[in-house]
XYZ file of C-alpha atoms in Angstrom:
701
model
C -62.502 22.029 -99.028
C -60.258 24.892 -97.938
C -57.352 26.196 -100.038
C -54.807 25.014 -97.445
C -56.218 21.472 -97.629
C -56.074 21.448 -101.436
C -52.441 22.645 -101.419
C -51.490 20.151 -98.729
C -52.906 17.337 -100.852
C -50.385 18.163 -103.591
C -47.470 18.689 -101.175
C -47.576 22.482 -101.198
C -47.513 24.752 -98.145
C -48.080 28.466 -97.568
C -45.713 30.798 -95.723
C -45.064 34.512 -95.197
C -42.360 36.710 -93.734
C -42.788 40.231 -92.337
C -39.622 42.291 -92.866
C -40.557 44.789 -90.138
C -40.863 42.199 -87.344
C -38.854 39.305 -88.750
C -41.740 36.895 -87.982
C -42.191 33.913 -90.295
C -45.602 32.192 -90.498
C -46.069 28.599 -91.810
C -49.205 26.576 -92.383
C -49.098 22.910 -91.353
C -47.729 21.596 -94.681
C -45.081 24.305 -94.946
C -44.013 23.634 -91.355
C -43.644 19.912 -92.150
C -41.561 20.654 -95.239
C -39.038 22.726 -93.265
C -38.691 20.114 -90.515
C -41.063 21.580 -87.919
C -44.090 19.830 -86.353
C -46.917 19.598 -88.932
C -49.089 22.375 -87.486
C -49.505 26.098 -88.146
C -46.765 28.075 -86.440
C -45.325 31.616 -86.243
C -41.710 32.085 -85.161
C -38.775 34.409 -85.617
C -36.547 34.002 -88.652
C -33.547 33.186 -86.433
C -35.362 30.073 -85.162
C -36.062 28.860 -88.709
C -32.514 29.426 -90.021
C -31.102 26.222 -88.480
C -33.426 24.113 -90.664
C -31.883 25.356 -93.931
C -28.498 24.597 -95.461
C -26.156 27.534 -94.522
C -25.064 28.179 -98.122
C -28.663 28.368 -99.344
C -29.726 30.672 -96.495
C -26.917 33.134 -97.254
C -27.833 33.267 -100.954
C -31.585 33.673 -100.552
C -31.133 37.314 -99.479
C -29.801 38.250 -102.930
C -32.711 36.502 -104.648
C -35.251 38.405 -102.556
C -33.565 41.778 -103.047
C -33.473 41.264 -106.809
C -37.176 40.355 -106.829
C -37.975 43.524 -104.870
C -35.936 45.761 -107.214
C -37.359 44.137 -110.363
C -40.894 43.672 -109.056
C -40.771 39.975 -109.965
C -41.220 36.635 -108.208
C -38.395 35.379 -105.977
C -37.709 31.743 -106.841
C -35.092 29.432 -105.336
C -34.336 25.879 -104.279
C -33.246 25.315 -100.680
C -32.026 22.225 -98.879
C -33.644 21.249 -95.542
C -31.205 19.701 -93.041
C -31.560 17.881 -89.717
C -29.738 18.610 -86.458
C -26.611 16.835 -87.739
C -26.560 18.802 -91.019
C -27.726 15.921 -93.205
C -29.966 16.958 -96.099
C -33.548 15.754 -95.585
C -35.138 17.139 -98.717
C -34.991 19.967 -101.266
C -37.884 22.433 -101.336
C -38.807 24.925 -104.009
C -39.887 28.389 -102.881
C -41.809 30.922 -104.931
C -42.706 34.190 -103.240
C -43.851 37.706 -104.069
C -42.904 40.797 -102.036
C -45.892 42.983 -101.102
C -45.100 46.533 -99.954
C -46.461 47.630 -96.556
C -47.009 51.284 -95.673
C -44.592 52.349 -92.951
C -43.717 56.014 -92.225
C -40.098 56.697 -93.205
C -39.272 53.028 -93.872
C -39.437 50.654 -96.830
C -41.093 47.513 -95.462
C -42.724 44.545 -97.158
C -44.285 41.163 -96.512
C -42.987 38.204 -98.510
C -45.844 35.779 -99.327
C -45.208 32.463 -101.063
C -45.432 28.714 -101.321
C -43.150 25.754 -100.538
C -43.062 22.514 -102.516
C -41.174 19.275 -102.044
C -39.181 18.581 -105.239
C -36.798 15.898 -106.412
C -33.128 16.720 -107.090
C -32.719 17.842 -110.725
C -31.004 15.590 -113.191
C -27.714 16.556 -114.792
C -29.477 17.252 -118.108
C -32.004 19.652 -116.642
C -29.784 21.302 -114.068
C -28.126 23.471 -116.666
C -31.323 25.414 -117.307
C -32.802 25.311 -113.786
C -32.225 28.202 -111.364
C -31.116 26.699 -108.046
C -28.992 27.856 -105.192
C -25.714 26.189 -104.260
C -23.379 25.115 -107.059
C -25.229 26.936 -109.836
C -25.165 30.185 -107.916
C -21.488 29.802 -107.154
C -20.850 29.244 -110.854
C -22.821 32.387 -111.589
C -20.757 34.436 -109.139
C -17.507 33.099 -110.625
C -18.774 33.982 -114.113
C -19.728 37.522 -113.093
C -16.338 38.014 -111.447
C -14.484 36.920 -114.590
C -16.788 38.942 -116.847
C -16.315 42.057 -114.730
C -12.543 41.698 -114.809
C -12.462 41.170 -118.586
C -14.760 44.122 -119.290
C -12.782 46.365 -116.928
C -9.562 45.611 -118.820
C -11.057 46.331 -122.258
C -9.564 49.591 -123.512
C -11.699 50.274 -126.583
C -15.256 49.801 -127.810
C -14.070 47.052 -130.129
C -12.459 45.183 -127.227
C -15.597 45.577 -125.077
C -17.750 44.078 -127.848
C -15.267 41.239 -128.347
C -15.362 40.426 -124.617
C -19.177 40.612 -124.564
C -19.368 38.225 -127.521
C -17.114 35.693 -125.792
C -19.038 35.579 -122.493
C -20.248 32.076 -121.640
C -23.069 32.484 -119.139
C -23.640 29.539 -116.773
C -26.341 27.330 -118.260
C -27.861 29.723 -120.806
C -25.194 31.280 -123.021
C -26.646 33.463 -125.796
C -25.951 32.610 -129.418
C -26.114 36.199 -130.691
C -25.480 39.624 -129.200
C -26.079 43.175 -130.373
C -25.334 46.507 -128.744
C -27.506 49.462 -129.745
C -26.667 53.128 -129.297
C -28.581 56.379 -129.673
C -27.847 59.084 -132.227
C -30.319 61.917 -131.890
C -33.790 60.324 -132.115
C -32.605 57.205 -133.878
C -31.376 53.760 -132.845
C -27.996 52.616 -134.200
C -26.006 49.380 -133.981
C -22.673 49.859 -132.202
C -21.604 46.253 -132.659
C -22.866 42.701 -132.915
C -21.755 39.093 -132.546
C -23.223 35.889 -133.959
C -24.544 37.479 -137.145
C -23.073 37.716 -140.615
C -21.731 41.009 -141.913
C -24.654 43.021 -143.276
C -27.350 41.295 -141.192
C -27.505 44.345 -138.947
C -28.454 46.766 -141.740
C -32.252 46.797 -141.075
C -31.510 47.871 -137.467
C -28.720 50.407 -138.020
C -30.875 53.512 -138.493
C -34.207 52.976 -136.759
C -36.426 55.735 -135.273
C -36.887 55.423 -131.513
C -40.668 55.233 -131.903
C -40.384 52.016 -133.947
C -42.280 49.006 -132.627
C -39.058 47.156 -131.809
C -37.860 45.779 -128.423
C -34.558 47.690 -128.330
C -36.328 50.960 -129.173
C -38.840 50.385 -126.368
C -36.033 49.606 -123.913
C -34.283 52.868 -124.806
C -37.551 54.839 -124.468
C -38.624 53.346 -121.143
C -35.386 52.232 -119.499
C -37.058 48.890 -118.653
C -35.917 45.430 -119.832
C -37.951 43.320 -122.247
C -37.883 39.500 -121.992
C -39.335 37.402 -124.812
C -39.212 33.682 -123.870
C -40.701 32.392 -127.156
C -41.249 33.330 -130.803
C -44.984 33.556 -130.044
C -44.320 36.165 -127.369
C -42.178 38.179 -129.795
C -44.726 37.953 -132.625
C -47.702 38.938 -130.469
C -45.936 41.873 -128.790
C -43.996 43.265 -131.775
C -45.799 42.169 -134.957
C -44.300 44.954 -137.086
C -40.649 43.911 -136.573
C -41.176 40.171 -136.017
C -40.343 39.365 -139.678
C -36.889 40.946 -139.181
C -36.175 38.823 -136.095
C -37.659 35.595 -137.489
C -34.883 35.286 -140.093
C -32.264 34.636 -137.357
C -33.987 31.429 -136.146
C -33.791 32.166 -132.429
C -36.185 30.936 -129.702
C -35.778 33.517 -126.907
C -34.606 37.131 -126.582
C -33.613 39.467 -123.763
C -33.342 43.242 -124.363
C -31.813 45.181 -121.464
C -31.099 48.889 -121.015
C -27.494 50.075 -120.867
C -27.560 52.621 -118.061
C -24.573 54.726 -116.973
C -24.795 57.541 -114.403
C -28.593 57.242 -114.417
C -28.785 57.816 -118.172
C -29.923 55.212 -120.707
C -27.179 55.189 -123.318
C -28.437 52.261 -125.395
C -29.673 48.680 -125.268
C -28.168 45.195 -125.235
C -29.792 42.259 -126.997
C -29.032 38.624 -126.102
C -30.578 36.015 -128.423
C -30.853 32.279 -127.646
C -31.224 29.237 -129.908
C -32.970 27.362 -127.087
C -36.002 28.393 -125.038
C -35.223 30.378 -121.895
C -37.854 31.023 -119.232
C -35.941 34.040 -117.869
C -36.302 33.094 -114.232
C -35.308 35.644 -111.566
C -31.808 34.160 -111.370
C -31.340 34.351 -115.113
C -32.649 37.900 -115.192
C -30.280 38.784 -112.359
C -27.287 37.557 -114.367
C -28.387 39.410 -117.517
C -29.063 42.622 -115.597
C -25.645 42.507 -113.917
C -23.871 41.902 -117.224
C -25.803 44.795 -118.811
C -24.678 47.145 -116.035
C -21.036 46.082 -116.395
C -21.291 46.367 -120.174
C -22.676 49.921 -119.923
C -19.848 50.973 -117.609
C -17.223 49.374 -119.852
C -18.626 51.068 -122.964
C -18.678 54.415 -121.153
C -15.039 54.045 -120.068
C -13.985 52.916 -123.537
C -15.827 55.811 -125.177
C -14.189 58.339 -122.863
C -10.755 56.784 -123.473
C -11.262 56.861 -127.244
C -12.406 60.487 -127.096
C -9.347 61.332 -125.035
C -7.047 59.527 -127.445
C -8.615 61.278 -130.426
C -8.248 64.648 -128.711
C -4.668 63.800 -127.833
C -3.819 62.783 -131.390
C -5.524 65.891 -132.745
C -3.530 68.142 -130.411
C -0.345 66.284 -131.245
C -0.931 66.596 -134.986
C -1.707 70.288 -134.598
C 1.333 71.044 -132.448
C 3.953 68.799 -134.036
C 5.064 70.147 -137.429
C 5.625 68.198 -140.570
C 9.263 68.302 -141.613
C 8.056 69.102 -145.111
C 10.079 68.559 -148.287
C 13.709 67.569 -147.966
C 16.478 70.159 -147.956
C 19.149 69.579 -150.629
C 22.313 68.364 -148.963
C 20.630 67.511 -145.638
C 18.500 64.625 -144.340
C 16.265 65.115 -141.285
C 14.188 62.745 -139.120
C 12.240 63.465 -135.933
C 10.123 61.726 -133.296
C 7.820 62.865 -130.493
C 6.687 60.449 -127.748
C 4.353 61.751 -125.000
C 4.719 59.787 -121.771
C 3.416 62.172 -119.136
C 0.047 60.397 -118.567
C -3.490 61.773 -118.898
C -3.947 63.492 -122.234
C -1.030 62.296 -124.335
C 0.406 65.765 -124.869
C 3.159 67.603 -123.072
C 5.635 70.441 -123.298
C 8.266 68.866 -125.579
C 8.449 69.906 -129.229
C 10.672 70.107 -132.295
C 10.492 72.254 -135.422
C 12.267 72.908 -138.712
C 11.905 76.455 -140.057
C 12.904 77.692 -143.540
C 14.781 81.000 -143.186
C 14.829 83.998 -145.562
C 18.583 83.503 -146.116
C 18.037 80.058 -147.643
C 19.261 78.339 -144.513
C 17.061 76.300 -142.161
C 16.555 76.531 -138.404
C 16.262 73.435 -136.245
C 14.486 73.919 -132.922
C 13.953 71.499 -130.052
C 12.637 72.380 -126.614
C 10.844 71.360 -123.443
C 8.345 73.478 -121.501
C 8.232 72.671 -117.798
C 5.369 70.294 -116.939
C 3.454 67.359 -118.424
C -0.048 68.780 -118.695
C -2.362 70.735 -120.962
C -0.966 73.997 -119.592
C 2.536 72.959 -120.707
C 1.193 71.949 -124.119
C -0.537 75.309 -124.512
C 2.585 77.272 -123.600
C 4.602 75.089 -125.952
C 2.273 75.917 -128.828
C 2.531 79.653 -128.136
C 6.314 79.509 -127.757
C 6.724 77.520 -130.958
C 4.737 80.135 -132.912
C 6.798 82.957 -131.372
C 10.082 81.249 -132.303
C 8.865 80.806 -135.867
C 7.965 84.494 -136.056
C 11.344 85.663 -134.703
C 13.199 83.301 -137.049
C 11.191 84.507 -140.052
C 12.264 88.078 -139.230
C 15.857 87.037 -139.921
C 17.282 87.286 -136.389
C 20.420 85.355 -135.460
C 20.108 82.402 -133.019
C 21.121 84.407 -129.931
C 18.571 87.134 -130.707
C 15.819 84.566 -131.382
C 16.272 82.973 -127.948
C 16.546 86.334 -126.163
C 13.220 87.454 -127.653
C 11.640 84.055 -126.901
C 12.717 84.271 -123.251
C 11.167 87.726 -122.949
C 7.982 86.435 -124.618
C 7.618 83.445 -122.279
C 8.283 85.523 -119.171
C 5.581 87.941 -120.288
C 2.970 85.198 -120.667
C 2.839 84.560 -116.906
C 3.414 88.079 -115.572
C 0.879 88.869 -112.869
C -0.348 85.273 -112.514
C -0.441 83.446 -109.181
C -0.452 79.791 -108.235
C 1.631 76.805 -109.269
C 1.109 77.446 -112.992
C 2.314 81.047 -112.862
C 6.077 80.528 -113.279
C 6.916 78.192 -116.139
C 10.258 77.998 -117.900
C 11.424 76.146 -120.994
C 14.693 74.730 -122.216
C 15.486 75.151 -125.897
C 18.195 74.603 -128.477
C 18.089 76.689 -131.668
C 20.455 75.819 -134.546
C 20.769 77.696 -137.841
C 22.095 75.280 -140.472
C 23.756 76.100 -143.799
C 23.166 73.157 -146.184
C 26.057 74.244 -148.457
C 28.847 74.394 -145.875
C 27.485 72.122 -143.118
C 27.884 74.827 -140.464
C 25.419 75.074 -137.582
C 25.292 78.183 -135.411
C 23.826 76.939 -132.117
C 22.320 78.913 -129.237
C 21.270 76.935 -126.174
C 18.940 77.835 -123.276
C 19.480 75.293 -120.502
C 19.008 72.408 -122.937
C 21.122 69.223 -123.284
C 24.100 69.555 -125.612
C 23.883 68.064 -129.118
C 25.661 64.859 -130.084
C 27.778 64.696 -133.259
C 28.240 61.289 -134.933
C 31.266 61.045 -137.188
C 31.449 59.220 -140.497
C 33.201 56.315 -138.763
C 30.343 56.104 -136.228
C 31.993 57.796 -133.246
C 29.445 59.721 -131.175
C 30.697 62.731 -129.201
C 28.745 65.130 -127.019
C 29.488 68.503 -128.604
C 29.681 70.957 -125.752
C 28.276 74.356 -126.651
C 27.924 77.663 -124.840
C 24.555 78.211 -123.211
C 22.371 80.478 -121.123
C 19.500 80.233 -118.667
C 16.267 78.451 -119.608
C 13.722 80.648 -121.371
C 11.331 82.638 -119.200
C 13.571 82.994 -116.120
C 15.141 86.340 -117.038
C 13.645 88.705 -119.598
C 17.047 90.052 -120.707
C 19.138 86.865 -120.664
C 22.020 86.477 -123.128
C 22.563 83.374 -125.245
C 26.055 82.974 -126.777
C 26.372 81.215 -130.113
C 28.627 78.228 -130.860
C 29.527 77.176 -134.395
C 29.618 73.449 -135.175
C 30.740 72.237 -138.596
C 29.349 68.957 -139.913
C 31.604 67.224 -142.378
C 30.120 65.274 -145.288
C 28.358 62.189 -143.923
C 28.337 63.416 -140.302
C 25.167 63.463 -138.200
C 23.976 65.640 -135.328
C 21.350 64.492 -132.824
C 19.250 66.938 -130.782
C 16.949 65.648 -128.041
C 15.064 66.611 -124.901
C 16.120 65.240 -121.519
C 13.354 62.621 -121.658
C 15.358 60.559 -124.159
C 18.319 60.502 -121.787
C 16.717 60.262 -118.339
C 13.648 58.068 -118.919
C 13.938 54.763 -117.079
C 15.569 56.145 -113.931
C 18.753 57.393 -115.628
C 20.657 60.607 -115.049
C 22.561 62.446 -117.758
C 25.681 60.313 -117.353
C 24.084 56.851 -117.296
C 21.535 57.837 -119.926
C 24.310 58.877 -122.302
C 26.077 55.558 -121.632
C 22.872 53.746 -122.628
C 22.390 55.725 -125.866
C 25.977 55.824 -127.111
C 26.100 52.224 -128.499
C 22.905 52.887 -130.462
C 24.253 56.106 -131.947
C 27.514 54.396 -132.903
C 25.805 51.487 -134.678
C 26.040 52.147 -138.440
C 22.580 53.063 -139.785
C 22.039 54.443 -143.278
C 18.386 55.410 -142.753
C 17.845 58.270 -140.290
C 14.208 57.236 -139.808
C 15.414 53.870 -138.551
C 17.919 55.585 -136.251
C 15.153 57.732 -134.733
C 12.983 54.645 -134.187
C 15.888 52.754 -132.617
C 16.572 55.584 -130.163
C 12.955 55.602 -129.004
C 12.910 51.792 -128.853
C 15.960 51.842 -126.583
C 14.045 53.974 -124.104
C 10.538 52.481 -124.394
C 11.111 49.037 -125.893
C 11.022 45.740 -123.955
C 14.759 45.795 -123.328
C 14.548 49.169 -121.555
C 12.777 47.550 -118.592
C 15.954 45.594 -117.786
C 18.349 48.556 -118.022
C 16.899 50.934 -115.452
C 19.172 53.612 -114.114
C 20.186 54.490 -110.539
C 17.284 56.935 -110.070
C 14.542 54.299 -110.152
C 11.893 56.667 -108.793
C 12.412 59.324 -111.489
C 9.154 60.357 -113.149
C 8.862 59.425 -116.810
C 9.150 62.338 -119.230
C 8.045 63.258 -122.739
C 10.561 62.718 -125.528
C 11.444 64.746 -128.606
C 14.371 63.839 -130.844
C 15.642 65.472 -134.046
C 18.400 63.954 -136.204
C 20.132 65.756 -139.095
C 22.787 64.387 -141.460
C 24.897 66.199 -144.015
C 24.898 64.089 -147.139
C 28.296 62.716 -148.120
C 29.627 62.410 -151.670
C 30.290 58.876 -152.827
C 33.957 58.292 -152.085
C 36.240 55.444 -151.046
C 38.351 57.679 -148.826
C 38.600 56.224 -145.294
C 36.179 57.931 -142.927
C 37.526 60.372 -140.384
C 36.290 62.231 -137.343
C 36.705 65.876 -136.456
C 35.841 68.245 -133.634
C 36.271 71.981 -133.197
C 35.524 74.403 -130.369
C 36.312 77.951 -129.259
C 37.755 78.633 -125.784
C 37.048 82.235 -124.859
C 39.169 84.334 -122.498
C 36.073 84.831 -120.333
C 35.434 81.075 -120.140
C 38.588 79.365 -118.862
C 36.409 76.494 -117.585
C 36.054 75.392 -121.219
C 39.613 74.068 -121.064
C 38.177 71.123 -119.141
C 35.533 70.751 -121.847
C 38.280 70.615 -124.508
C 40.026 67.806 -122.629
C 36.778 65.829 -122.476
C 36.151 66.500 -126.166
C 39.484 65.006 -127.175
C 39.055 62.028 -124.828
C 35.674 61.213 -126.375
C 37.141 61.599 -129.865
C 39.717 58.928 -128.940
C 37.381 56.622 -127.011
C 38.403 53.572 -129.117
C 42.106 54.472 -129.522
C 44.233 51.365 -128.969
C 46.845 52.929 -126.661
C 45.392 54.508 -123.506
C 48.713 56.177 -122.703
C 48.569 58.067 -125.989
C 45.068 59.256 -125.087
C 46.306 60.579 -121.737
C 49.209 62.262 -123.508
C 46.914 63.935 -126.021
C 44.638 65.234 -123.254
C 47.618 66.615 -121.359
C 49.015 68.417 -124.411
C 45.611 69.880 -125.322
C 45.224 71.250 -121.804
C 48.713 72.781 -121.928
C 48.207 74.354 -125.372
C 44.782 75.868 -124.564
C 45.916 77.195 -121.187
C 48.982 78.879 -122.755
C 46.749 80.798 -125.167
C 44.540 82.096 -122.339
C 47.531 83.015 -120.136
C 49.941 84.502 -122.688
C 47.591 86.183 -125.212
C 44.593 88.482 -125.116
C 42.461 86.531 -127.592
C 40.406 83.366 -127.719
C 41.707 79.914 -128.591
C 40.305 77.855 -131.472
C 40.858 74.111 -131.050
C 40.504 71.719 -133.993
C 41.039 67.964 -133.517
C 40.935 65.478 -136.390
C 41.389 61.700 -136.627
C 42.081 60.115 -140.037
C 43.071 56.687 -141.361
C 42.103 53.083 -140.761
C 41.830 51.590 -137.269
C 45.278 50.594 -136.018
C 47.000 53.059 -138.337
C 45.135 56.288 -137.521
C 46.597 59.735 -137.075
C 45.444 62.341 -134.552
C 46.177 65.953 -135.381
C 45.276 68.689 -132.890
C 45.808 72.370 -133.654
C 45.177 75.326 -131.319
C 45.116 78.708 -133.017
C 45.206 82.233 -131.570
C 45.508 85.789 -132.857
C 48.966 86.537 -131.377
C 51.993 86.750 -133.708
C 54.466 85.953 -130.907
C 55.962 82.483 -131.442
C 56.573 80.177 -128.480
C 60.138 79.408 -127.397
C 61.506 76.432 -125.569
C 62.754 77.290 -122.092
C 64.436 75.376 -119.342
C 62.290 76.165 -116.307
C 63.662 75.807 -112.854
C 62.631 73.036 -110.515
C 60.071 75.232 -108.776
C 58.774 77.042 -111.876
C 55.043 76.802 -112.606
C 55.295 77.321 -116.395
C 57.593 76.961 -119.367
C 57.215 73.214 -119.912
C 54.638 73.233 -122.753
C 56.982 72.713 -125.697
C 59.090 70.275 -123.702
C 56.008 68.137 -123.091
C 55.108 68.177 -126.761
C 58.635 67.207 -127.725
C 58.510 64.285 -125.308
C 54.960 63.049 -125.984
C 54.079 63.874 -129.601
C 55.084 61.940 -132.690
C 55.242 65.285 -134.485
C 54.560 68.894 -133.530
C 55.073 72.366 -134.846
C 54.059 76.015 -134.987
C 52.588 77.483 -138.186
C 52.304 81.258 -138.666
C 49.005 82.326 -140.182
C 47.656 85.542 -141.695
C 46.604 86.788 -138.290
C 48.220 84.876 -135.445
C 49.598 81.356 -135.337
C 48.616 77.728 -134.885
C 50.395 75.259 -132.597
C 49.841 71.619 -133.498
C 50.831 68.076 -132.647
C 50.261 64.614 -134.118
C 50.006 61.136 -132.619
C 50.179 57.947 -134.685
C 48.176 54.915 -133.595
C 49.794 51.496 -133.558
C 48.578 47.949 -132.884
C 51.355 47.662 -130.269
C 51.749 50.505 -127.757
C 54.901 52.358 -128.702
C 57.227 54.423 -126.589
C 56.133 58.026 -126.630
C 58.418 60.766 -127.687
C 59.786 59.453 -130.956
C 59.425 63.150 -131.477
C 58.893 65.451 -134.328
C 60.610 68.701 -135.178
C 59.045 72.118 -135.237
C-alpha cells in the first residue's frame, strides 16, 4: 500500500507550496479537506485562498515566516469555508520549509500535511496554538507588553513589568534575567522566587553546563518541555533547577543591536510543548525585553553621570556662618543630561566676610556646564585674592571672553549673567555687583518682599574691559535676601513681571526655615499647581533654576517688625529717580490709604530730583516703615553733601520749579531739614490710619 493511501485512511493529506512560482499541490485527500474535488491537483495559491477563512489566511503568513527564521515546523489551525462563507471544517496543518537554490533569491518549498480535526474544547484551547481568537489575543498581549516595557524608565521597572506579564494561555510562574560581567553569568533580577534563591546562579562561569550560559554563548534559544529533557541535557545543573518544582523552561537570548547582552528564563508549573506560536510569543517578548533593558541601562547611566556632574559642580554650603543663615537649590530642566549653565556658590573671604555668587551661562548643554565650571573656579580664585566685587566681575568677564577667542561656530560666543555679593555678617551689609543678572529681592521682618534695584553692567564675556558698579544693601536683623537665576522667574511661560507676581505671595508667607522657603519656591515653579498658572509666553523654553537665600539672624525681641530700604541716586544716573519711586511704592504695597502712597511717591521724586538739579553730589535715599498695621509710620529721608538749606518760594504760575517744600507742607504729616556733619538730610513722615485722612495736617520744619 502506498504512503498516500495509508495517510488517506487516517484522514491525512499531503500538500506543498513553491514560493518561487506560487503553485500549490494537493493529493486527493488534501484536496478533499480544503473543499476541492477529491483528486490530485496543482493550482495557484490565489485559487486556493477562497476556500480558507480570511482571518486564518492573513495570519498564516506570520506563522510560516517565523518557522523559516527559526528553522522549525509551521503549525496552525485553519477553517475551511464554502461559497457562502460558512465553516465546513477545521484542518490542522504542519509543514516544514525546505530551501531551494536560486541565484540571488531566497526561495523555499513548504511541504506538509493536512488533517481534519474537531474544534478544541474550552479546557484545552488555552494551551493549543490555533489561529483566530487565540492569535488575536496574542497580538493584543504583545501590544500591551510592548507599551508597558517602552514606558519603563529603570531596570527595576522593566523587571517589574516583565514579572507581571500574563501571556495568553501559558503564563510563566517564574522569571529570571541574566546579564554578563566579563566571562561570568550574573542575575540582574528575578520574579517568582524567594530572596536568596538566586544565589547559586549569581556568579556562574559562562562555560558552565547551564541553559542560560549556553544561550549567552551561542545566541540560540533553549526550550525544555519537561524535567526529563532538562535532566538529560544538563545533568550537572539539574539539581539546582529541580528544587523550584517547575515542569517546563524556556531560555531565550536578549539581543540588542546584534549583540547578546544576556538571557531570559521563563519557568512554567505546567507542561508546555513550546509550539511555533508559543515560541513566537516568547521570542517577541525577549526582543522587547532586551530593548527595554538597554534603554533603561542607558537612562540610568545618563542619570548617574548627570548626578555626578551636578555634585561636582554644585558646592556644599559648608558650615554655617555666625549671624547668617543660607539655603540654596539647583534644578536642571534643560533636557538631555541634567546639567546646565546655572550655578551658585558661597566663598569664604580673607577679610572674614563671605561672598555669595549666583550666575547663568548661556545655553542648556554640556558646553554650558563646562564653561560654568571654569567660570566658577575663576570667580573663586579672584575672590580669594581679596578683590572687591566690581574687580571680581571685571576679571571674570575678561576670563570668559578669553575662553572663546578664535573659536568659530555656534558655541564660540557664550556670555553669562552673574550677581556677586560680599556680605559682612557683623553689620548685615552686602556690597553687590551685577552683570546682566536679575535684581535681588529683600524680604523685610514683617514679610514684605521688595525687588532691590541695584546698579549693573553687561553680562560677562561680552566686553573684556566692562565696568561693574557696586551697590550697598543693608540687611536689618531678621531680614532676608533672595538671589535667583531667571529660570525661577520665567519658567512656565512667564516674563519678569508676571513671574515676579507669581513668586511674591510665596516670599511674603512667613517661613522660619530657609530650607523650607527654598523648597517652596521651587515647588511653585515645578509643582502640580504651576501647570495651572502658566504665563503669557506659553511657548517659552523651560530653563535651569538656581536660587540662593540668605537671612541675617535677628535677636529675640518683642519690638514690632519694620521694613527699610536704602539706595543711592548718582548724578550720572538720573534714571534711578524712577527706580526710587518704584522702591517706595513696593515698600507701601499694603498701605491702607492709596492716596498717601501716591503722595509719598510724588514727594520722593521731588526730593531726589532737587538733589540732582541743585547740588553736585549724589543723593542717598532711606525709607523706613515702623509700627503695627493700621498705625504705621513712614519716614523717608534724602541726604546730600550740600550745606545749602532749601527755602520756601512762591513760584509763578508758569514756573517749572520751586514747589518742593510747598508739596511737602501740603502732603506730609511731618517734614523737616536736618543739617549733618557734611551736608543735610530732607525728610518727611506719613502716618497710616484705618480711615483715610485728609492730607496736609502738616508738620513744621
